[in-house]
Each structure stands twice: as structure tokens, then as C-alpha cells.
Amino acid sequence: MTAGPLAPRAAPLANAGSPAVLRAQGLSKRFGGLLAVSNVSFDLFPSEILAIIGPNGAGKTTLLNLLSGVYRPSAGRLEIGGQDVTNLSMEKRCHLGLGRAFQIVRPFPEMTVLENVTVGALFGKPGTKLAEARERAYTLLERTGLAPHAEKSAHDLNLLQDKRLEVARALATNPTVLLLDEVMAGLRPGEATEAVELVRGVRESGVSVLFIEHIMPVVRDLADRVVVMDAGTVIAGGTYQEVVREPRVVEAYLGGEVTDATDD
């Protein structure tokens, strides 16, 4: 997919002088003889949008799985809000403020849109009452433009609405950090622009965002900083304008067709 022109992004709200809300230090993951992620380090700051880009097989999805707790690292350390979460489960990371929206959207099809988001609210904070969870869920449906579809079966949503539901369900867990795995995938240019505005709204609410994306206009217009991976390692980092001038980035990633690529 090729995205059309997007509105210029707002001035960064990130505060690099503040403590990192998420810190990866030397993260590595080995599957047998394959080193899928090797010594990856970066910080994510409050109210920052950070993009992770790279060619197929770069290790981006494996890295996201390390951050969210799907995999435990073979080496390295991960902190959320200054707390070591390296060996904590996905559930405990969620309770500490880490949310994730997946590329392949899998709502509970037998539930309504409101019920799907209510589940997220109940899961994110132990002890939450059902009435409180439903109230938070409906507020998030209003923020994500899904309130008119609250009582509709999740099975009946279109792709853009599915993406919005995935983000709303992740936000319902009350994260301080939201991981997004190619949420623009499959969207038409106009839909991608709407999704960009949705992510900006997430950041403006005080949530830091880390996202994987192949559509370079989206990365350009959305990210405060960009981390570039190739063959499991970080090869560049900085603003979009800085990384696209890096010779290693041009050779590894920007020299080919990237907007239609799929992740590893």
C-alpha cells in the first residue's frame, strides 16, 4: 500500500530530559543457532512517538515480542517506569502500564464492540468493577470514533473500525506505553491518515507510543525519533531526516521498495 500525503505532524511533545518510560538495554534473543535480536538498546521518553523500521527479517516483531513479554530475552534488561520487568509475564507488564495492539486484529467476534473494550479495562487493572470498566470502555469508544458502533457485533466491523477497536482495547488497559504493530497495514491512504490522527491523539493523552511501520510517509509524519534495525541489530537512530541520510540505512532498507513490504 502507498500512503497519500499526510498532514504535517505536530511539534514533538516528548521530553528527553525526563526519565525513560521504557528502557531496553542490550536485549538479545536467540532461537537455537539464530540470533534474531542482538544487543538492542534504546529509550522511550514520556509522550514520545518512536518508530522501529527495517527490512524483512530485521527482527522488529521479535523485538516487540520481547518488549511485551511474549518472549523472554536470551540476554539484556528491560525496564518500565524504572522497574526491571525483564522476567515478568505479559500480564504483569500490562498491569505496570504496557499495552499492545497487534497487526492481525482478533476481537471477540461474539461480543459487542463495547464488551470487547470492557474486557480490556477489566484485564488492565485488577479489582476494577464492571460498571467502572464499561464507563472507561465507552469513553474510549468516543475517543476512537467507535461510539456509534458500541452495540454492534465486533464481527460486523470493517478493517479501519477493527484497527480502531484494537487500539481502544489496548488503551482500555490504561497503559503509559502503547506498542503498535503495523496498525496501518491494509488501510487505504485516507484511512491511514485517520489512523495517524488517532495515534497522535493517543500521544496527546499522555501515552508514549512505540510502533513498527513500513509506510515511510507515515513514519516521516508521525515519529519523533526513528530506530532502524537490520539483521537483528540497530544500525541507526535519530529523527526521520537524520536516519534516511545514513548510508547503511539507504543500503539496507531505503534502496528498495518498502511501502508494500511485510514484516518478519
Tab-separated table of N, CA and C in Angstrom, residues 25 53 68 74 79-80 82 97 154 159 168:
chain	number	residue	atom	x	y	z
A	25	GLN	N	17.973	-2.420	27.296
A	25	GLN	CA	19.421	-2.404	27.459
A	25	GLN	C	20.012	-3.736	27.011
A	53	ILE	N	11.880	0.714	12.355
A	53	ILE	CA	11.767	0.339	10.951
A	53	ILE	C	12.931	-0.565	10.569
A	68	SER	N	6.899	-6.902	24.957
A	68	SER	CA	5.576	-7.182	25.517
A	68	SER	C	5.548	-8.418	26.403
A	74	SER	N	17.253	-13.665	25.701
A	74	SER	CA	18.411	-14.511	25.999
A	74	SER	C	19.454	-13.724	26.774
A	79	GLU	N	13.219	-2.247	31.279
A	79	GLU	CA	12.602	-1.519	32.379
A	79	GLU	C	11.362	-0.788	31.895
A	80	ILE	N	10.330	-0.766	32.724
A	80	ILE	CA	9.143	0.049	32.503
A	80	ILE	C	8.998	0.960	33.709
A	82	GLY	N	11.213	2.599	35.160
A	82	GLY	CA	12.349	2.402	36.047
A	82	GLY	C	12.375	1.063	36.766
A	97	GLY	N	1.645	-0.974	33.049
A	97	GLY	CA	1.434	0.124	32.105
A	97	GLY	C	1.868	-0.116	30.689
A	154	ALA	N	-18.677	-7.193	17.066
A	154	ALA	CA	-17.328	-6.925	16.563
A	154	ALA	C	-17.096	-7.597	15.211
A	159	LEU	N	-12.340	-2.952	8.215
A	159	LEU	CA	-10.935	-3.037	8.621
A	159	LEU	C	-10.510	-1.836	9.449
A	168	ALA	N	-8.401	0.801	20.869
A	168	ALA	CA	-9.253	1.102	22.032
A	168	ALA	C	-9.125	0.034	23.097
